């Protein structure tokens, strides 16, 4: 996984423009898949067939990431942009943007010189711009409509790793690695690498409607409650194992699916944390209401500094998440119902 | 009817945790239905067949059964931190609560004594993050009883007030559910042409979950959704609030099919049922919002009953409203025949007419 | 060029159709298009659906959608003096309401939104405060509640009564006149009767290149609800939503960097991504290619602004969507302004995009 994750974060995939990351994941999973297909939105489905006696299980990991879209080019070569997904202005000043063609730019805002040096109140997004080093319109390497993502220097800290783009390439890695390790599962497992999660869970909703599985798990990262003076009252710490939310702000995890995850973790001595996610939600909330309903829960990797270019995760949490997901998919899920 | 209300409103049924309540509701429905089922998300679906030959119209009566609740977010020594949604957090200070751990245990949401507060502090209510639940158990014992994620409800038996008034928790929406179940009972002795499909839906307070999934599976020809609405009380707005005891409140607006609305109003008039109208310019804020657009679209009506102190543990209702609502729903089920359903279809204009 | 006459556009924009009350506009459109389409029906929610045969059969199911409803005021109460109290149904711009006239209910009864004389203001700060819609009333001239209730009832819609006009030197057009090729027009409900007019232009064209399904939707302004139902009802392979969209190319304050959503007169606006969908990139590329080939001016709409029926259609099925809009200043108020050349260019772009649409999408499917 130490080679897989850097590869995944290197591929560009802002919401709605996931082609590069999709092709990479398709390649990384091909040898382990019984069947692979995509739909019109660009969701990637990777199926590992069961023996017919188990359940139809959907595992969703979104492969899109937050980013920017160029909205206007100014005469002096500066680019006005709009957000793709939610951007926190605090993380923008001086941040770097990478475009698909390799162009790189730095972000600032109108009258930003003071803010850059001593800090000041941050303006609304329409007053920010990207500087790609062009002197005017003629030597501009990008144009209106091009999309970019934040530059992600990957740093292995030993036990932990700074991996900008952990949301959700770490989740994708957990799903991919689990697929590779999966053996003798009775269940029909369909890993769905979903699109457009960051702009409203749009891919997962469509995938769930098409698959209508017996049950579903969404794999994502979660902010933690263990940073100094964290204002998030959340019982989840970095390094204490995969996190299993009882609820987020949009849905309640299906109790039986959640309990099955906990039971499997206990059987295999996998550390885990049951918690209440008090900020945001995941693809699960879009999967659950599909057709006549899908029993859905989440498996999440603890992550600090979410949605900054320097997300930080713990290798052991990632490894334990893979173990838990793999064991879950190999377990007898008949008591879950559905 | 009051027995059903009491049993339901004192039951445990937060959004996403409706399994126990679903079994109780199914039990009540069973004698009055030809078929009762509980789906994977715990929607309870009861079908009472109609008298007309097949294919009969299929009328769905839906009331959500979930209630607002709190949830344990952290265990801090002998205390519990919790989150809540949709309560005014000020209501929680000083409440006695039930924590649904391994078994229900009693707790108290305490506050600092006023003696120790300066004038400024007394002027401010504590924030939800400053509150804790005190179960009286020591840290070690507490940890064996309670887990993060457990539900917490205010502990509140139903109270009989003067006359026809009652008070309790979860009247939103067990009052409506009582009306729907009592309608099933009333239909035992009345001929109704179409199938009546009763749905106790889940997850309304969270994300209208059951309204989407149950409607998608059932695809009824028409639906009436029951939910509570705002009672008049001191300080409430003058419009969009209704006097307790003024009868069912019929929803009017784009979320509802005009023919169903008109039919409900006509039935009130002809049966001399006192009633009010709630004018809803867009989202009704009920299951009806989802039902109407699910699976290609379902003509939908909305009947409400006013309660005071909505989303508090002391919601107040008037039983006269409940009985009148049952009469109205029973009459509607009787009237919902194939001709009525056919009339719900929007018609193209007469092309023979001269056009501009 | 469109077969639409001035009179058709006039009636189309002047007829009231609040969310959930689209019958009048639906009947109008149905009567006009009925001789030109092969099948016409209305679904459970009130969407008007027309099947139009083209010169050749389309290899995929192409739906083109425009919404019939417009933002409206909604009668919530008739008080003892006979004034009508209201709420907003869809996002009416409350700053535009004072001193306007409206048409009330399906009888289109005249009414006015009055306001206190400025003499009664307590201080000048009051003049800067947007009145709350709940504090406004419509006066239909009734003596009392009884007189008012004889004519109107709660739940009816109240809609601006702005006639369609050509801006500039006063000139009168006859209903039978063709739509001028250019010129600024003003009227109400351009969001989205400009879209309806674009779609009608296709339907009235008896040499349409390929088959389409036209969907005139309901309840867009209160949450894309007609499109939500029609998406699953029709299950088209691709959806093109037609809009009259935000245009704010006005002089801003001196210090603010201008960054308009669209500009009037720069051609139809193409959406890359709005607040709810990412337009299918191959479809956007196709529009741009066709525009270039036919020398049709286009502009990009600023990203992330608003949402359209495209999102409603695609909610569960995720089919490719595209959005073509006529820029309209001052929408959601009583008098919008649009440029006819933008409209005509939008019709031309859409029509010219149809023949190669299916192959453009097929060659870009995710393999």
Short mmCIF file of C-alpha atoms in Angstrom, two decimals, chain B residues 212 216 239 252-255 257 262 277 279-282 288-290 292-293 295-299 346-351 353 355-356, chain C residues 11 19-20 26-27 30-32 34 40 42-46 48 74-77 87-89 154-155 157 219 222 225 228-229 232 316:
data_model
loop_
_atom_site.label_atom_id
_atom_site.label_comp_id
_atom_site.label_asym_id
_atom_site.label_seq_id
_atom_site.Cartn_x
_atom_site.Cartn_y
_atom_site.Cartn_z
CA UNK B 212 -38.86 7.52 -0.43
CA UNK B 216 -40.93 3.40 -4.39
CA UNK B 239 -50.43 32.69 10.33
CA UNK B 252 -53.04 23.34 0.32
CA UNK B 253 -50.27 24.05 -2.17
CA UNK B 254 -48.09 22.74 -4.99
CA UNK B 255 -46.86 19.79 -2.91
CA UNK B 257 -52.70 17.34 -5.69
CA UNK B 262 -60.57 19.57 -2.71
CA UNK B 277 -56.38 24.94 5.83
CA UNK B 279 -51.25 27.21 3.03
CA UNK B 280 -47.94 25.78 1.85
CA UNK B 281 -46.24 27.77 -0.92
CA UNK B 282 -43.54 25.15 -1.52
CA UNK B 288 -45.53 14.31 1.33
CA UNK B 289 -42.60 16.24 -0.19
CA UNK B 290 -40.91 12.95 -1.13
CA UNK B 292 -45.25 13.26 -4.49
CA UNK B 293 -42.18 12.91 -6.74
CA UNK B 295 -41.23 6.64 -8.77
CA UNK B 296 -42.65 8.85 -11.51
CA UNK B 297 -45.00 10.78 -9.22
CA UNK B 298 -47.87 10.03 -6.85
CA UNK B 299 -50.92 12.31 -6.37
CA UNK B 346 -54.12 15.91 -15.69
CA UNK B 347 -55.93 16.38 -19.01
CA UNK B 348 -54.84 17.79 -22.32
CA UNK B 349 -56.93 20.70 -23.57
CA UNK B 350 -59.68 20.17 -26.12
CA UNK B 351 -57.84 20.63 -29.42
CA UNK B 353 -61.32 24.73 -29.71
CA UNK B 355 -56.59 28.64 -30.76
CA UNK B 356 -54.69 31.84 -31.07
CA UNK C 11 -48.82 34.88 -24.68
CA UNK C 19 -45.28 26.22 -9.26
CA UNK C 20 -47.91 23.47 -9.13
CA UNK C 26 -49.50 23.82 -20.40
CA UNK C 27 -52.75 24.17 -22.34
CA UNK C 30 -50.21 21.82 -25.95
CA UNK C 31 -52.51 23.56 -28.41
CA UNK C 32 -49.64 25.08 -30.36
CA UNK C 34 -50.26 19.35 -31.00
CA UNK C 40 -48.72 14.18 -26.42
CA UNK C 42 -49.34 14.57 -19.26
CA UNK C 43 -47.77 12.55 -16.46
CA UNK C 44 -48.91 12.13 -12.86
CA UNK C 45 -47.23 15.34 -11.73
CA UNK C 46 -48.41 17.51 -14.64
CA UNK C 48 -46.30 17.84 -20.58
CA UNK C 74 -49.06 32.47 -2.93
CA UNK C 75 -52.16 33.65 -1.04
CA UNK C 76 -51.90 32.49 2.55
CA UNK C 77 -54.74 34.46 4.11
CA UNK C 87 -45.75 33.90 0.90
CA UNK C 88 -43.22 33.34 -1.84
CA UNK C 89 -43.54 30.14 -3.93
CA UNK C 154 -56.13 31.04 -0.23
CA UNK C 155 -53.71 28.89 -2.17
CA UNK C 157 -51.14 32.26 -7.03
CA UNK C 219 -42.41 22.78 -10.14
CA UNK C 222 -39.52 24.83 -5.78
CA UNK C 225 -39.77 18.35 -8.79
CA UNK C 228 -37.35 14.41 -10.53
CA UNK C 229 -40.50 12.48 -11.38
CA UNK C 232 -37.52 7.91 -13.68
CA UNK C 316 -31.14 8.49 -9.81
#
